[in-house]
Coordinates of C-alpha atoms in Angstrom, one line a residue:
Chain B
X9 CA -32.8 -26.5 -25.3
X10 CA -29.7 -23.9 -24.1
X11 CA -31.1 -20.4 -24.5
X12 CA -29.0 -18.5 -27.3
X13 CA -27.5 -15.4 -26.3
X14 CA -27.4 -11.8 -27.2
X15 CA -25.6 -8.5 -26.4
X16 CA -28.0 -6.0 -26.3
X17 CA -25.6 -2.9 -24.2
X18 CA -22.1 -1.4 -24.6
X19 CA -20.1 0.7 -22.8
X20 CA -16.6 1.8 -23.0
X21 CA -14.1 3.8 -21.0
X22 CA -10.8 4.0 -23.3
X23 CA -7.3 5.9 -23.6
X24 CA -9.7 6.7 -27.2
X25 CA -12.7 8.0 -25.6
X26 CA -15.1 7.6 -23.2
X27 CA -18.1 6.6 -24.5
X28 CA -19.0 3.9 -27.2
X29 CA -19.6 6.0 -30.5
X30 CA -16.9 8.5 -29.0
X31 CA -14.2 5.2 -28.8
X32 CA -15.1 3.2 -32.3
X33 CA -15.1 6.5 -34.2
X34 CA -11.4 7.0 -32.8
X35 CA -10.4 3.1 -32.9
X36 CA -11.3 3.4 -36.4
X37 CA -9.7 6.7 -37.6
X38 CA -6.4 5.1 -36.1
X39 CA -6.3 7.5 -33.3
X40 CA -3.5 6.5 -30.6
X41 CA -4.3 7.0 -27.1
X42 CA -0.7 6.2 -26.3
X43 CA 1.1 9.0 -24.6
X44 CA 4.4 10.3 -22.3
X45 CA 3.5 8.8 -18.8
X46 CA 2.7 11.7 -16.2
X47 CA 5.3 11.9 -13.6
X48 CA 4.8 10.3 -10.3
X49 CA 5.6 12.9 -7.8
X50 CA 9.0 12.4 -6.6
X51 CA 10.1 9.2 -8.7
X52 CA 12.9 9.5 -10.9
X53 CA 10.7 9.3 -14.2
X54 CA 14.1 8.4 -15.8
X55 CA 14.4 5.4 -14.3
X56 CA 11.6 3.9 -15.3
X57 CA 12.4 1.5 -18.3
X58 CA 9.1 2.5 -19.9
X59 CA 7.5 5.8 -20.1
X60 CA 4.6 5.2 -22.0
X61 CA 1.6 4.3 -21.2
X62 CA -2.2 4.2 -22.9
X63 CA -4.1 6.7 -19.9
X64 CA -7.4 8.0 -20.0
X65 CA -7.3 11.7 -20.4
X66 CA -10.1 14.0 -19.4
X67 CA -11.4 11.8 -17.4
X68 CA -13.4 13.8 -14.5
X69 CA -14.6 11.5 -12.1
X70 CA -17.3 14.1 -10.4
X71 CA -19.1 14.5 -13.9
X72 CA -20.2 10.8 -13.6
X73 CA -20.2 10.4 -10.6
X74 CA -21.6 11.5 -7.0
X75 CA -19.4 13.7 -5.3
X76 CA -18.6 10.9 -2.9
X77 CA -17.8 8.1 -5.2
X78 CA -15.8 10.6 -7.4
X79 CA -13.2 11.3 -4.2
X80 CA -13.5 8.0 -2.8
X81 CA -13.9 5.2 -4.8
X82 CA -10.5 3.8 -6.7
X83 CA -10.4 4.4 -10.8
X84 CA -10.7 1.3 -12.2
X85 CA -13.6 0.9 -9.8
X86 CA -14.9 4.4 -11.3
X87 CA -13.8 3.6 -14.8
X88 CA -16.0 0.3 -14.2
X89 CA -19.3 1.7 -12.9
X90 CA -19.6 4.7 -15.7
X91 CA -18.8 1.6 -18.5
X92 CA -21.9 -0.2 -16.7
X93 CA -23.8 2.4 -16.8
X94 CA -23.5 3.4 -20.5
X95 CA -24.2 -0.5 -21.2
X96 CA -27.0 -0.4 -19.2
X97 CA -28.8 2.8 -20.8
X98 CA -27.7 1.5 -24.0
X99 CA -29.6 -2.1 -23.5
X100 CA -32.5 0.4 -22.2
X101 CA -32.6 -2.8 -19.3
X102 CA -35.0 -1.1 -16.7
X103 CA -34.5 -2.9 -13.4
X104 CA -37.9 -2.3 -12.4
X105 CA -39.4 -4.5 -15.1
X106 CA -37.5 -6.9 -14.5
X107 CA -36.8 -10.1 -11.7
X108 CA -34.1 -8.4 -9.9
X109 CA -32.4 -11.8 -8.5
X110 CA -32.6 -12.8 -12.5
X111 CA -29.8 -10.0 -13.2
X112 CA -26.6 -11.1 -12.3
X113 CA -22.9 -8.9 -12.5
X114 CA -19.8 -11.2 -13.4
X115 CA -16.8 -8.8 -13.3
X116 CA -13.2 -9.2 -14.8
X117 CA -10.9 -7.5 -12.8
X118 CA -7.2 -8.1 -12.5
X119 CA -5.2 -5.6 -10.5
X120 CA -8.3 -4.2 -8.6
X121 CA -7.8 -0.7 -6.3
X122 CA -4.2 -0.6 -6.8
X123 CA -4.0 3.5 -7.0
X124 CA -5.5 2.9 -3.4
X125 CA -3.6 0.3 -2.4
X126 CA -0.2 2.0 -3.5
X127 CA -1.2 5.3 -2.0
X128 CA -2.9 3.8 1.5
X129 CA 0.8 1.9 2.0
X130 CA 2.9 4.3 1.5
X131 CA 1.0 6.9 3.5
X132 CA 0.8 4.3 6.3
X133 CA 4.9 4.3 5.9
X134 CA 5.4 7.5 6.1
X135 CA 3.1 8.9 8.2
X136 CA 2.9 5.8 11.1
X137 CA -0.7 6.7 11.0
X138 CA -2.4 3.2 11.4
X139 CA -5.6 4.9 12.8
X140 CA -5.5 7.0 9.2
X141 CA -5.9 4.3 7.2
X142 CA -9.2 5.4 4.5
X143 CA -12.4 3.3 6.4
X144 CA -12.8 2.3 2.8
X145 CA -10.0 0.5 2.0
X146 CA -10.7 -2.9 2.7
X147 CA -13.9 -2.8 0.9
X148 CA -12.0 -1.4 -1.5
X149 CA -9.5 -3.7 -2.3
X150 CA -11.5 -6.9 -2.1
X151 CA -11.3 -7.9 -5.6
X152 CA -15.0 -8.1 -6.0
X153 CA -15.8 -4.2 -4.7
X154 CA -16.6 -3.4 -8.7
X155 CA -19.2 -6.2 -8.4
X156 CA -21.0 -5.0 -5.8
X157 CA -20.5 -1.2 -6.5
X158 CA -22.2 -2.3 -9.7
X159 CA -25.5 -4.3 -8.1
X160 CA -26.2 -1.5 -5.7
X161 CA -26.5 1.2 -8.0
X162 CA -28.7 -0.3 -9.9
X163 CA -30.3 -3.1 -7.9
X164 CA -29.4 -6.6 -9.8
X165 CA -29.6 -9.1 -7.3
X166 CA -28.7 -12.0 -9.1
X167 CA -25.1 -14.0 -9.2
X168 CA -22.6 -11.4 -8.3
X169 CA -19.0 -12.5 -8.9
X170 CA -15.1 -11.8 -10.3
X171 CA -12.9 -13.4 -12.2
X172 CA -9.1 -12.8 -12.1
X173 CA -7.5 -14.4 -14.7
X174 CA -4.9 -11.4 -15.5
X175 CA -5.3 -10.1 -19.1
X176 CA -8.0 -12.9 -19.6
X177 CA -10.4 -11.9 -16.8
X178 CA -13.1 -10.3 -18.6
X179 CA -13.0 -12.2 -22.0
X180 CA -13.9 -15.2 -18.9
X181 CA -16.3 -12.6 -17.5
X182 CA -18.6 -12.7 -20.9
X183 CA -18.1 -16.6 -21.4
X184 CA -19.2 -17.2 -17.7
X185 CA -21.8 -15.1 -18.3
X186 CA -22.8 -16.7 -21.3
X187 CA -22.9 -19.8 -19.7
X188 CA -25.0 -18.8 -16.7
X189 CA -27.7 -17.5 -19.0
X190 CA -27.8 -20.4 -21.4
X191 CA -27.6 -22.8 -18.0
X192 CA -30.9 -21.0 -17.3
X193 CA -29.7 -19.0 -14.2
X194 CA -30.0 -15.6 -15.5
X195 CA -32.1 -13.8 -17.8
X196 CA -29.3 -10.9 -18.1
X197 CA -25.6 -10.4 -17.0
X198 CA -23.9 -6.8 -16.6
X199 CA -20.6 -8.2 -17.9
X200 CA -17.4 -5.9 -17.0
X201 CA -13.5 -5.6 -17.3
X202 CA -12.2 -2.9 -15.2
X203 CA -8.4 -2.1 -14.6
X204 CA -6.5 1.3 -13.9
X205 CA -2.7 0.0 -12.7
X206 CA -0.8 3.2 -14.2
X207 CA 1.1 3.1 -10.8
X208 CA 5.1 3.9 -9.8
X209 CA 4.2 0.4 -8.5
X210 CA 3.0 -1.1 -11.1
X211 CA 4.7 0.6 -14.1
X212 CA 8.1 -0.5 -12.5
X213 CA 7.0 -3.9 -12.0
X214 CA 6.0 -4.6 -15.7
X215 CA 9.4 -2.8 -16.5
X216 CA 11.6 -4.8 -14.5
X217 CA 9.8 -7.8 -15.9
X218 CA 10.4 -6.5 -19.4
X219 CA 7.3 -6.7 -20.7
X220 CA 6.8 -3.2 -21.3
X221 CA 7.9 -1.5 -25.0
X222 CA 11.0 0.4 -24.0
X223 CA 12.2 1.7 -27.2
X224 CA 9.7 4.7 -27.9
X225 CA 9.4 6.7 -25.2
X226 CA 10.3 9.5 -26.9
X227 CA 7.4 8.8 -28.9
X228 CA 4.7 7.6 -27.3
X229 CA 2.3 7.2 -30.2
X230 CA 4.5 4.3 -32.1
X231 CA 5.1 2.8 -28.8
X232 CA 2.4 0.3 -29.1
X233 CA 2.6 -1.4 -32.3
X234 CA 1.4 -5.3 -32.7
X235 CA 2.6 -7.5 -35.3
X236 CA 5.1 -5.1 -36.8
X237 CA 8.9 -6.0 -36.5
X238 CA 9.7 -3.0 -34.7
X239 CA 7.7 -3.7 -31.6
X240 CA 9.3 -4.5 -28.1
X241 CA 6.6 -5.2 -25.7
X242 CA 3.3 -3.7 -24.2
X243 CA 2.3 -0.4 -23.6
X244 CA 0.0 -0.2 -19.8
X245 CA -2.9 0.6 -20.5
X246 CA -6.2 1.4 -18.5
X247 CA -9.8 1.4 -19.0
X248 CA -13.3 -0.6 -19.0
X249 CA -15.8 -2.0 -21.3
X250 CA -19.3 -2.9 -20.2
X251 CA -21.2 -5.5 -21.9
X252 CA -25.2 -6.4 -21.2
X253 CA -25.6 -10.0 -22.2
X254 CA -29.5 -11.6 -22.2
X255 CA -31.2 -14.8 -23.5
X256 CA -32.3 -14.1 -27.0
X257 CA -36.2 -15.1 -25.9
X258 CA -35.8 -12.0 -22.9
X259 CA -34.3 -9.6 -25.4
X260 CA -37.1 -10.4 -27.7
X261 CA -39.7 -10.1 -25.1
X262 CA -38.5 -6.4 -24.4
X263 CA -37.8 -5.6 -27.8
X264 CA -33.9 -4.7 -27.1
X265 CA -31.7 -3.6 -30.2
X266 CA -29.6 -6.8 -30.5
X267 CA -26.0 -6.3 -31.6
X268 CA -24.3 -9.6 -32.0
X269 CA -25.1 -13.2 -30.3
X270 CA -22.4 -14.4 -28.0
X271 CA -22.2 -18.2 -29.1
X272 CA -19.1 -20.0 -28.0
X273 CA -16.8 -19.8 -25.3
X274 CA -13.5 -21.7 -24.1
X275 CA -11.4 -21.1 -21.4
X276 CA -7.8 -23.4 -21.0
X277 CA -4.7 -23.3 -18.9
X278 CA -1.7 -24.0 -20.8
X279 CA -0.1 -25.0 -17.7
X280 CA 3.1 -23.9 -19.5
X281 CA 4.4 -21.1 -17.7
X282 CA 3.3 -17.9 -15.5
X283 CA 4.0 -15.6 -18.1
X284 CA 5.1 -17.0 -21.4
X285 CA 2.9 -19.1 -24.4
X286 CA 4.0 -22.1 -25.2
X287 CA 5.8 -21.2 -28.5
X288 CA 4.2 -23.4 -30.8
X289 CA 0.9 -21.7 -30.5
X290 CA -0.8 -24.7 -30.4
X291 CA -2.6 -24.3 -27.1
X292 CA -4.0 -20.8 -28.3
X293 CA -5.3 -23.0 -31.2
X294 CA -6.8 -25.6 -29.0
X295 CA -8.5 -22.9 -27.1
X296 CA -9.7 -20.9 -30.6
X297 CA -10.7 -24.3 -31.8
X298 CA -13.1 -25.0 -28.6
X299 CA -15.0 -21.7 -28.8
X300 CA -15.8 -22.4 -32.4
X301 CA -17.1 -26.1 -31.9
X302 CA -19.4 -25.0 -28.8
X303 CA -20.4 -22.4 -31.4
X304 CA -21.0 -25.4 -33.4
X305 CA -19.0 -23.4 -36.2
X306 CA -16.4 -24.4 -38.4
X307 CA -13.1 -22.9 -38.4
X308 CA -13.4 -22.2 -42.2
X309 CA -16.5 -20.0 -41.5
X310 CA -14.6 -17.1 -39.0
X311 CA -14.1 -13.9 -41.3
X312 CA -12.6 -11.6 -38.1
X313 CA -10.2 -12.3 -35.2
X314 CA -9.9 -9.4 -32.8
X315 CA -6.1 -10.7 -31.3
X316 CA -5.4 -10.5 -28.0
X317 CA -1.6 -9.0 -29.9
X318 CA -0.3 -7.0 -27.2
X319 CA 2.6 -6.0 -28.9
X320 CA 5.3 -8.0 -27.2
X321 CA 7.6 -10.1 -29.4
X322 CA 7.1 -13.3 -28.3
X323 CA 3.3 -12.9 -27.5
X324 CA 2.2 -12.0 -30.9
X325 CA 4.0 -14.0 -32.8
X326 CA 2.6 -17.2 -30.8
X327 CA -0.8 -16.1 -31.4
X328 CA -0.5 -16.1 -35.1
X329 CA 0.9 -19.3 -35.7
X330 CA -2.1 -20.6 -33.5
X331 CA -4.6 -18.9 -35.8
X332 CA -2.1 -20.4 -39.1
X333 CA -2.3 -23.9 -37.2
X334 CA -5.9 -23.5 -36.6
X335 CA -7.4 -21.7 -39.5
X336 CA -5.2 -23.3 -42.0
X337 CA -5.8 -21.7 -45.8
X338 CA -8.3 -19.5 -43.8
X339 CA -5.4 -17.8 -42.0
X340 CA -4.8 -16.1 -46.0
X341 CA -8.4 -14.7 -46.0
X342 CA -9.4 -13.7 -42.2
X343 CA -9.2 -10.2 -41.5
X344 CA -7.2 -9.6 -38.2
X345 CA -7.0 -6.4 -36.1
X346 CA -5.3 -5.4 -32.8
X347 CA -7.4 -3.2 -30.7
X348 CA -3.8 -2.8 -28.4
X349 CA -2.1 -0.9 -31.0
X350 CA -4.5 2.2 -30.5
X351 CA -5.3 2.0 -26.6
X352 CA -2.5 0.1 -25.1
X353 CA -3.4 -3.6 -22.9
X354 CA -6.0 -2.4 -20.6
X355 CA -5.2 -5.7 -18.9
X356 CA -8.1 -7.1 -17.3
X357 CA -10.7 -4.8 -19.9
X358 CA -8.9 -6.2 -22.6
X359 CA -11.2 -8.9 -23.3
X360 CA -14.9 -6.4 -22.3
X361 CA -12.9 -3.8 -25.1
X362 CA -11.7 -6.6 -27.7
X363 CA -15.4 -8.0 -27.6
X364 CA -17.0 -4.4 -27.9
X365 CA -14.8 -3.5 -31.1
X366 CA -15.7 -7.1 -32.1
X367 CA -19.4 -6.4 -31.9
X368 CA -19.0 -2.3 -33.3
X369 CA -17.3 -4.4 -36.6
X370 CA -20.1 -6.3 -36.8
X371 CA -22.5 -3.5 -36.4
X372 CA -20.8 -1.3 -39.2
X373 CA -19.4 -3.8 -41.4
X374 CA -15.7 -2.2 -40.6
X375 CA -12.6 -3.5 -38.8
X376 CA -10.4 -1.0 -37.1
X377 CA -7.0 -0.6 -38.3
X378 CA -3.7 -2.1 -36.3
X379 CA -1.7 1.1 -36.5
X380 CA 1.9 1.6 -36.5
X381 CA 1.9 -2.1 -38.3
X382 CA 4.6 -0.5 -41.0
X383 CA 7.2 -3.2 -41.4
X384 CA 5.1 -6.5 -41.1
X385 CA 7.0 -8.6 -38.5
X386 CA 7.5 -11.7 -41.3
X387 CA 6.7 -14.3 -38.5
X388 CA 3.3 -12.4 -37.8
X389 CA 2.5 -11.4 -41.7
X390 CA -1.0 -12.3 -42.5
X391 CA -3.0 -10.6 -45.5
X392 CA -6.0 -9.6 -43.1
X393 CA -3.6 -7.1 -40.5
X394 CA -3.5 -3.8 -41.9
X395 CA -2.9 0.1 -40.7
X396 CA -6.2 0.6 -42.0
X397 CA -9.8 -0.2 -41.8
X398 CA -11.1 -2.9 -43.4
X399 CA -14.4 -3.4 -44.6
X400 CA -15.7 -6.4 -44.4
X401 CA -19.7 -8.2 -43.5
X402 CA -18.9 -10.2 -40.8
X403 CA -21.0 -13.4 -39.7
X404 CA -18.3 -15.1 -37.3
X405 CA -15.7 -13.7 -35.4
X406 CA -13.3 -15.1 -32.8
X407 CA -12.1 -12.6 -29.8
X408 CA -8.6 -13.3 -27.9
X409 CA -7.6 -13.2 -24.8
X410 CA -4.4 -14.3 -23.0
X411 CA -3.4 -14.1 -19.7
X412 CA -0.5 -14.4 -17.1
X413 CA -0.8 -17.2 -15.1
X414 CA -0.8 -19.7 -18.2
X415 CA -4.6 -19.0 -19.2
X416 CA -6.2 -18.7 -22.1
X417 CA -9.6 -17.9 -23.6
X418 CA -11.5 -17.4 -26.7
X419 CA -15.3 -15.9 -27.4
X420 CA -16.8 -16.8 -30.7
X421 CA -19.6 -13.4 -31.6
X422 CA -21.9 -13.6 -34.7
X423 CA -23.8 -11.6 -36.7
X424 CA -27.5 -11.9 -35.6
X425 CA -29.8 -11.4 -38.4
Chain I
X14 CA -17.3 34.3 22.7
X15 CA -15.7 34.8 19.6
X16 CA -13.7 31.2 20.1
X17 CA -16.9 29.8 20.2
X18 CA -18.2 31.6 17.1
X19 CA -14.6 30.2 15.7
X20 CA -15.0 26.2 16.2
X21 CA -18.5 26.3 15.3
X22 CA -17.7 28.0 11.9
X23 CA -14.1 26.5 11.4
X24 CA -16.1 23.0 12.2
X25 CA -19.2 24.1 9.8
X26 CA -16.9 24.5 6.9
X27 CA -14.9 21.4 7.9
X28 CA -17.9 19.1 7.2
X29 CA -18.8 21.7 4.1
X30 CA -15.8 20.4 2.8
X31 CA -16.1 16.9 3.9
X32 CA -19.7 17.3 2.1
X33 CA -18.6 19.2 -1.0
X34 CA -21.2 21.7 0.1
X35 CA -22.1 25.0 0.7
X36 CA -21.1 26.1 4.1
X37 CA -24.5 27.8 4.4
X38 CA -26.3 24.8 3.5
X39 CA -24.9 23.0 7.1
X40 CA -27.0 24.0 10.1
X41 CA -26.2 22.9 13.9
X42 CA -29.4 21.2 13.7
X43 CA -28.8 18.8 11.0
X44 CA -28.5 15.6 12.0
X45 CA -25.0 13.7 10.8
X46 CA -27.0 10.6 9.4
X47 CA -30.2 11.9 8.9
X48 CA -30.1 15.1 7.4
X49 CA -26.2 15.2 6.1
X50 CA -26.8 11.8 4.8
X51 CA -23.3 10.5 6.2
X52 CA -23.0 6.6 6.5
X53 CA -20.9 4.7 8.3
X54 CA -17.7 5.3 6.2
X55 CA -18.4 8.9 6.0
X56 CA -18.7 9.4 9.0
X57 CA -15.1 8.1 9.8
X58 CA -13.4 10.2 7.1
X59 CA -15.1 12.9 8.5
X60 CA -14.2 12.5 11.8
X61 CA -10.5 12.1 10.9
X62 CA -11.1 15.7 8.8
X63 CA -11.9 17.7 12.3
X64 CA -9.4 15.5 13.8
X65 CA -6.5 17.2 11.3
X66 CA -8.2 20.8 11.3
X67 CA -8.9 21.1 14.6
X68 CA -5.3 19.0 15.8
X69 CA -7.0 16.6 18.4
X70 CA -7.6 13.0 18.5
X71 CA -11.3 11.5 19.2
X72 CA -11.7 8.4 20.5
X73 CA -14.7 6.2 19.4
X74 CA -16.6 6.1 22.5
X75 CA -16.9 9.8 22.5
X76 CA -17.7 9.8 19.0
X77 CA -20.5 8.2 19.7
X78 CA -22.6 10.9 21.3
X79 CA -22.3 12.9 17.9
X80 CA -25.9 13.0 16.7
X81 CA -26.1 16.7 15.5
X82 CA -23.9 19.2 13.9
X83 CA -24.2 21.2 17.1
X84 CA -23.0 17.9 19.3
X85 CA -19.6 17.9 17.4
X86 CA -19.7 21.9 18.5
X87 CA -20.1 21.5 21.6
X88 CA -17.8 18.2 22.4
X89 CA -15.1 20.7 20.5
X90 CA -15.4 23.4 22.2
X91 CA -14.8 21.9 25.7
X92 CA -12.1 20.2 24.5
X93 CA -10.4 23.4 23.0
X94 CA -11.1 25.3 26.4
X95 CA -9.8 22.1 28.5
X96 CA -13.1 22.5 30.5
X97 CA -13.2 19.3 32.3
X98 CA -15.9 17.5 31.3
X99 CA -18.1 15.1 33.6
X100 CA -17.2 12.1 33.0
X101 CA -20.7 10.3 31.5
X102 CA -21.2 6.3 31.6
X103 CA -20.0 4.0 29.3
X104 CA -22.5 3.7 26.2
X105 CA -22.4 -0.4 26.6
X106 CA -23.0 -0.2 30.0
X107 CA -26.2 1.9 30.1
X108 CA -27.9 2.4 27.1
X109 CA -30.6 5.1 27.2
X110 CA -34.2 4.3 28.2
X111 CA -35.7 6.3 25.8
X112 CA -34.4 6.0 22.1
X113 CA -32.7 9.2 21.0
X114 CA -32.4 10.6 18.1
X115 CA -30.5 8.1 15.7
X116 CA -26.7 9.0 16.7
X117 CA -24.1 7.9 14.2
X118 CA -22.2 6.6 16.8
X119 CA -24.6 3.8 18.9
X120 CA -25.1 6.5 21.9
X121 CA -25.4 10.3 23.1
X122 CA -24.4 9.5 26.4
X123 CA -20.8 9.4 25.6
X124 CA -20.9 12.3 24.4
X125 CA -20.6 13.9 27.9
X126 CA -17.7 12.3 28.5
X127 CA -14.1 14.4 27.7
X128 CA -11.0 12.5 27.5
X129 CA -7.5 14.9 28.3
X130 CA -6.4 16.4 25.0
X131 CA -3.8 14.1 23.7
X132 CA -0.4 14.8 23.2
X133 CA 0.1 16.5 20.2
X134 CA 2.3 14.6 18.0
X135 CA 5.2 16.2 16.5
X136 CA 3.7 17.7 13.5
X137 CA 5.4 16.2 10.7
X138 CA 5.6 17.4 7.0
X139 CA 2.6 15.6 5.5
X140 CA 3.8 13.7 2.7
X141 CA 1.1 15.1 -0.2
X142 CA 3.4 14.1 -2.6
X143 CA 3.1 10.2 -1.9
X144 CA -0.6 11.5 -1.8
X145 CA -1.5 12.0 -5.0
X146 CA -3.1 9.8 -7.3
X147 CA -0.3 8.7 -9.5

């Protein structure tokens, strides 16, 4: 029989906090971790369509890290490893007790080293300096450097791989990781979502794309602002959320606090277009509607959906008319929160930090509040969004997350008990 | 010779930096790998931090013979004088009989060897700005 399987570990670096307890106490006092977008050297700030953007503040590098790592290695890649490490002092999983090639580290990462990227080209521009390049960039940028940053410090020798899926990558990183330990590979997964793309690069690109909200940047905390009718696109956002995953028999076997189970999965392509839903919501449905039956759970029973609701107009509304098409009458009673209003999209740690305020709901029997969701958006108004927390005992709840590149995927978590 | 005293300092608090540590805590007897810890990666960046301090380019072969703290010293110090050196064998092309002290670079024996001080480049303003970690 397919092992069930269990989170046992959080972490959680966040434009809210670094730090588990530090992030859900924020998340659910409606804290924003939105703010004015520090200037990039010599850019012309103004010309940047959006100024906003969901950074993590106070984040010193050298109190986490070795001196080393805390010059050298890029953010997210930083943001990444101190996430992995809460998780793992969390799950109390000591690698010496256990069968090192039996841990495996699946990380979601969508942008990768970009701050290094960016910085290494443009130096190599200006300074025609080829022999200057930073030794460690390559390894850097491979997309799978978090991965193996994560094994070596702390020895898991098992499956060690990334997913890129965009906005989806790490919501893919638990449900692969789910699957490997149910498949019988694994006995635990150091799941991660790392990204930290607050570039001139990067910024500009989402801007010129007009993706980004626009409208606020003269105030940065009503920027990001899902379902309401005043919102006008995503704020970037950076972080990473850490997530230990083990069979239920291992965690029982060690005695490990168990928060939630992990008990479906479903990942589709909408084969639609590179960065637009299909309007009709019915392939976010499908995708909900997948992770439920492999949780061998009715659509009636799911009391929480943590949106994927970045804030953009089209993007939001799609994803409630596929949880109306899906959950039917349901759609009146489900409580509904977006974790994006208060940190920004993290991108490719949106799904590790949707599941972790997923499983914190669980845990306290509270569901963060969507703030700025003032003037319900009447094509996104659903009973369950609300500016303010909700309490609620949750047994099923579904986790979105959407990316570019026409992908989709949902997790199902339940209560354990 | 107070030059001498000058590289060997301005080189001490070069890999201080490079270390993040106390300048005292960097002897010429410490071994780069060994004692310093440097890997392979380090070992570059530090190399291209005496190669901006000390305004000289080092090619790899002579890289190579850099095995101690005081190695680095002395390979500076004739290149700063423009003491021509005698030229030493290529490290591929006779490796040492006995096994040295683990260099970071392969082989001591290019150490020996001085290449002419390079040209130096036209200094240009270093762009810090595009530096910075946005």
């Amino acid at each position: 029989m397919e092992k069930r399987v269990v989170i046992t570990g959080l972490g959680v670096v966040s434009p809210i906090g670094t730090g588990v307890a530090e992030f859900w106490k924020a998340a659910l006092a409606g804290t924003s971790g939105i703010s004015a977008v520090p200037p990039f050297d010599t850019l012309p700030m103004e010309a940047y369509r959006s100024r906003v953007v969901g950074r993590v503040r106070d984040f010193e590098p050298a109190a986490h890290l070795d001196a080393t790592q805390a010059e050298r290695l890029d953010r997210y890649a930083q943001f990444g490893l101190v996430a992995a490490r809460e998780a793992i002092d969390d799950a109390a999983l000591k690698m010496d007790r256990e069968v090192p090639h039996r841990v495996g580290v699946i990380v979601g990462a969508g942008m990768g080293a970009m701050t290094m990227a960016e910085r290494e080209l443009t130096r190599l521009y200006l300074e025609l300096k080829p022999n200057r390049v930073a030794p460690g960039f390559i390894p850097a940028i491979t997309m799978n450097a978090l991965g193996g940053l994560i094994a070596i410090a702390h020895g898991a020798k098992g499956p060690n791989y990334t997913i890129s899926t965009a906005c989806s990558s790490s919501a893919h990183a638990i449900g692969q990781a789910m699957s490997s330990i149910r498949a019988g590979q694994t006995d635990a997964m150091i799941v991660v979502g790392a990204d930290a793309s607050i570039t001139p690069l990067v910024l500009a690109g989402f801007g010129t794309l007009r993706a980004l909200s626009q409208r606020y940047n003269d105030e940065p905390e009503r920027a990001s602002r899902p379902f309401d009718r005043g919102r006008d696109g995503f704020v970037l956002g950076e972080g990473a959320g850490a997530l230990i995953l083990e069979s239920l028999p291992h965690a029982k076997k060690r005695r490990a606090k168990i928060y939630a189970e992990v008990a479906g999965y479903a990942a589709t392509s909408e084969a639609y277009n590179m960065v637009i839903p299909q309007e009709d919501g019915v392939e976010m449905a499908t995708t909900m509607a997948m992770a439920l039956r492999d949780a061998r759970t009715a659509p009636a029973q799911v009391d929480y959906v943590n949106a994927h609701a970045t804030s953009t107009v089209r993007g939001d509304e799609v994803e409630i008319r596929g949880i109306r098409r899906l959950l039917k009458a349901r759609a009146n009673k489900v409580l509904i929160s977006a974790t994006k209003s208060s940190i920004g999209h993290t991108l490719s740690a949106a799904g590790c930090i949707g599941a972790i305020a997923t499983t914190m709901a669980i845990q306290s029997d509270l569901i963060h509040p969507t703030i700025n969701y003032e003037d319900p958006d009447p094509e996104c108004r659903l009973p369950g969004i609300a500016a303010k927390p909700q309490e609620r005992r949750i047994k099923v709840a579904l986790v979105n997350a959407f990316g570019f590149g026409s992908n989709n995927s949902s997790l199902v978590l339940k209560r354990y008990d | 010779m107070t030059a001498n005293i000058d590289v060997a300092e301005r080189l001490r608090s070069t890999v201080a930096k490079e270390l993040k540590q106390d300048v005292s805590s960097i002897t010429l007897e410490h071994t780069l790998r060994g004692d310093l810890k440097l890997n392979s990666l380090d070992a570059i960046e530090l190399m291209f931090r005496i190669e901006e301090e000390f305004d000289l380019s080092i090619p790899d072969d002579d890289m190579q013979g850099f095995v101690k703290v005081g190695d680095v010293i002395d390979y500076l110090q004739r290149r700063l004088s423009g003491e021509p050196g005698a030229p030493a064998p290529k490290a591929a092309a006779t490796p040492p009989a006995a096994a040295p002290p683990p260099p970071v670079f392969k082989t001591a024996a290019a150490a020996q060897r001085v290449t002419p001080a390079p040209k130096a480049a036209a200094k240009k303003a270093k762009p810090k700005a595009a530096r910075r970690r946005a």
